[in-house]
Amino acid sequence: MKKPHIQALSNFLTEYTSTMLSSGTYTARVSKCVGRIAQIYGYEININFFLHHFSINIVDKDDNSINRTYIIPNKHAHLNFKLILDLSALSWAIYDKKYDLENAKKLFYQISTQKKYSYALTLLLVSLGNAAFCRLFGGDFGGFYLVFLGTVIGLSLRYILTKIKIDLRVQYLICSFISSWIVFLGIDANLTKEAHVALGSSILYLIPGVFFINSIIDILKDHILMGLSRIISVAILVCCIAVGIYATLSISNYGILQ
């Protein structure tokens, strides 16, 4: 296998790293996959991860004077577990089958441009899942339908807010308030007898569970700075959710605030 030019490899690895990191995986996995690719091509790579950017240093093992260093801003995309899985598999395919760089680029392009699930399907499945939690926690069918409606409207609103580039924390606050308020309107109309369950379930779709898990894994894998940054961000988002539902309880004078 011919050793690729460092500039061509650098361009590929920075794009690969950025795409994989933005898909929602933990940083240790990204580091291993990128290091695996660099190793098979005869280069050494060092990456430092930060919340808003990452720095990448690529060095030729045969001549340390040949190197490249980049600081790349992080992209913030939606979670995509299939993309993470496919990109991880690509790193192993390059390592095991020793693809040249051009073939690796073609495979990467095919994976990164693959058709995504429609937003309507995602909206339906997430809303049904969130409503199912209401039933799981002891809610009735009235609460199920209210939570489903609240989740549909909340997710749709978040999609619109994301498109117009509203800050993520503001999105969480607004969506938490709107979803919980819709459920409260149903409670006020006596559409459910399990009001606390319905209200509690209305904002579950906003809980950033994956990001919390990633932050813990980052800390355990010695990416301390990235892990702490992520866990602080998660805590802020949870506070925004709490403020949103607190606003609903305050306006309605319901439940624990009575």
Coordinates of N, CA and C in Angstrom, one line a residue, residues 138-218:
G138 N -47.2 4.6 35.3 CA -48.5 4.5 36.0 C -49.5 5.5 35.5
G139 N -49.2 6.2 34.4 CA -50.2 7.1 33.9 C -51.3 6.4 33.2
D140 N -52.4 7.1 32.9 CA -53.6 6.5 32.2 C -53.5 6.9 30.8
F141 N -54.5 6.5 30.0 CA -54.5 6.7 28.6 C -54.7 8.2 28.2
G142 N -55.4 8.9 29.1 CA -55.5 10.4 28.9 C -54.2 11.1 29.0
G143 N -53.4 10.7 30.0 CA -52.0 11.2 30.1 C -51.2 10.8 28.9
F144 N -51.4 9.6 28.5 CA -50.6 9.1 27.3 C -50.8 10.0 26.1
Y145 N -52.1 10.3 25.8 CA -52.4 11.2 24.7 C -51.9 12.6 24.9
L146 N -52.0 13.1 26.1 CA -51.5 14.5 26.4 C -50.0 14.6 26.2
V147 N -49.3 13.6 26.7 CA -47.8 13.6 26.6 C -47.4 13.4 25.2
F148 N -48.1 12.6 24.4 CA -47.8 12.5 23.0 C -48.0 13.8 22.3
L149 N -49.1 14.5 22.5 CA -49.3 15.8 21.9 C -48.3 16.8 22.3
G150 N -48.0 16.8 23.6 CA -47.0 17.8 24.1 C -45.6 17.5 23.5
T151 N -45.2 16.3 23.3 CA -43.9 15.9 22.7 C -43.9 16.3 21.3
V152 N -45.0 16.0 20.5 CA -45.0 16.4 19.1 C -44.8 17.9 18.9
I153 N -45.5 18.7 19.7 CA -45.4 20.1 19.6 C -44.1 20.6 20.1
G154 N -43.6 20.1 21.2 CA -42.3 20.5 21.7 C -41.1 20.2 20.7
L155 N -41.1 19.0 20.2 CA -40.1 18.6 19.2 C -40.2 19.4 17.9
S156 N -41.4 19.7 17.5 CA -41.5 20.5 16.3 C -41.0 21.9 16.5
L157 N -41.3 22.4 17.7 CA -40.8 23.7 18.0 C -39.3 23.8 18.1
R158 N -38.8 22.7 18.7 CA -37.3 22.7 18.8 C -36.6 22.6 17.4
Y159 N -37.3 21.9 16.5 CA -36.7 21.8 15.1 C -36.7 23.2 14.5
I160 N -37.8 23.9 14.7 CA -37.9 25.3 14.2 C -36.8 26.2 14.8
L161 N -36.7 26.1 16.1 CA -35.7 27.0 16.8 C -34.3 26.6 16.4
T162 N -34.0 25.3 16.1 CA -32.7 24.9 15.7 C -32.4 25.5 14.3
K163 N -33.4 25.5 13.4 CA -33.3 26.1 12.1 C -32.9 27.5 12.1
I164 N -33.5 28.3 13.0 CA -33.3 29.7 13.1 C -32.1 30.0 14.1
K165 N -31.4 29.0 14.5 CA -30.2 29.1 15.3 C -30.4 29.8 16.6
I166 N -31.4 29.4 17.3 CA -31.6 29.9 18.7 C -30.7 29.0 19.6
D167 N -30.2 29.7 20.6 CA -29.3 29.0 21.6 C -29.9 27.7 22.1
L168 N -29.1 26.7 22.3 CA -29.7 25.4 22.7 C -30.3 25.5 24.1
R169 N -29.8 26.3 25.0 CA -30.3 26.4 26.3 C -31.7 27.1 26.3
V170 N -31.8 28.1 25.5 CA -33.1 28.7 25.3 C -34.1 27.8 24.7
Q171 N -33.7 26.9 23.8 CA -34.6 25.9 23.2 C -35.1 25.0 24.3
Y172 N -34.3 24.5 25.1 CA -34.7 23.6 26.2 C -35.7 24.3 27.1
L173 N -35.4 25.5 27.5 CA -36.3 26.2 28.4 C -37.7 26.4 27.8
I174 N -37.7 26.9 26.5 CA -39.0 27.1 25.8 C -39.8 25.8 25.6
C175 N -39.1 24.8 25.1 CA -39.8 23.5 24.8 C -40.3 22.8 26.1
S176 N -39.5 22.9 27.2 CA -39.9 22.4 28.5 C -41.2 23.1 28.9
F177 N -41.2 24.4 28.8 CA -42.4 25.1 29.2 C -43.6 24.8 28.3
I178 N -43.4 24.8 27.0 CA -44.6 24.5 26.1 C -45.1 23.1 26.3
S179 N -44.3 22.1 26.3 CA -44.7 20.7 26.5 C -45.5 20.5 27.8
S180 N -44.9 21.0 28.9 CA -45.6 20.9 30.2 C -46.9 21.7 30.3
W181 N -46.9 22.8 29.6 CA -48.1 23.7 29.6 C -49.2 23.0 28.9
I182 N -48.9 22.4 27.7 CA -49.9 21.6 27.0 C -50.5 20.5 27.8
V183 N -49.7 19.8 28.5 CA -50.2 18.7 29.4 C -51.0 19.3 30.5
F184 N -50.6 20.4 31.1 CA -51.4 21.0 32.1 C -52.8 21.4 31.7
L185 N -52.9 21.9 30.4 CA -54.2 22.3 29.9 C -55.1 21.1 29.9
G186 N -54.5 19.9 29.5 CA -55.3 18.7 29.5 C -55.7 18.3 30.9
I187 N -54.8 18.5 31.9 CA -55.1 18.2 33.3 C -56.2 19.1 33.8
D188 N -56.1 20.4 33.4 CA -57.1 21.3 33.8 C -58.5 21.0 33.3
A189 N -58.5 20.3 32.1 CA -59.8 19.9 31.5 C -60.2 18.5 31.9
N190 N -59.5 18.0 32.9 CA -59.8 16.7 33.5 C -59.7 15.5 32.5
L191 N -58.7 15.6 31.6 CA -58.5 14.5 30.7 C -57.7 13.4 31.2
T192 N -57.1 13.6 32.4 CA -56.3 12.5 33.0 C -56.4 12.6 34.5
K193 N -56.4 11.5 35.1 CA -56.4 11.5 36.6 C -55.1 11.3 37.2
E194 N -54.0 11.0 36.4 CA -52.7 10.9 36.9 C -51.9 12.1 36.5
A195 N -52.2 13.3 37.1 CA -51.6 14.5 36.7 C -50.1 14.6 36.9
H196 N -49.6 14.1 38.0 CA -48.2 14.2 38.3 C -47.4 13.4 37.3
V197 N -47.9 12.2 37.0 CA -47.2 11.4 36.1 C -47.1 12.0 34.7
A198 N -48.2 12.6 34.3 CA -48.3 13.2 32.9 C -47.4 14.4 32.9
L199 N -47.3 15.2 33.9 CA -46.5 16.4 33.9 C -45.0 16.0 33.9
G200 N -44.7 15.0 34.7 CA -43.3 14.5 34.8 C -42.8 13.9 33.5
S201 N -43.7 13.2 32.8 CA -43.3 12.6 31.6 C -43.2 13.5 30.4
S202 N -43.9 14.7 30.5 CA -44.0 15.6 29.4 C -42.6 16.1 28.9
I203 N -41.6 16.2 29.8 CA -40.3 16.8 29.5 C -39.2 15.7 29.4
L204 N -39.6 14.4 29.5 CA -38.5 13.4 29.5 C -37.8 13.4 28.1
Y205 N -38.4 13.7 27.0 CA -37.7 13.7 25.7 C -36.6 14.7 25.6
L206 N -36.6 15.6 26.6 CA -35.5 16.6 26.5 C -34.3 16.2 27.4
I207 N -34.4 15.2 28.2 CA -33.3 14.8 29.1 C -32.1 14.4 28.3
P208 N -30.9 15.0 28.4 CA -29.8 14.7 27.6 C -29.0 13.5 28.1
G209 N -29.7 12.3 28.1 CA -29.1 11.1 28.8 C -27.8 10.7 28.1
V210 N -27.8 10.7 26.7 CA -26.6 10.2 26.0 C -25.4 11.1 26.3
F211 N -25.6 12.4 26.4 CA -24.5 13.3 26.6 C -24.0 13.1 28.1
F212 N -24.9 12.8 29.0 CA -24.4 12.5 30.3 C -23.6 11.3 30.4
I213 N -24.0 10.2 29.7 CA -23.2 9.0 29.6 C -21.9 9.2 29.0
N214 N -21.9 10.0 27.9 CA -20.6 10.3 27.2 C -19.6 11.0 28.1
S215 N -20.2 12.0 28.9 CA -19.3 12.7 29.8 C -18.7 11.8 30.9
I216 N -19.4 10.9 31.4 CA -18.9 9.9 32.4 C -17.8 9.1 31.7
I217 N -18.1 8.5 30.5 CA -17.1 7.7 29.8 C -15.8 8.5 29.6
D218 N -16.0 9.8 29.1 CA -14.8 10.6 28.9 C -13.9 10.7 30.1

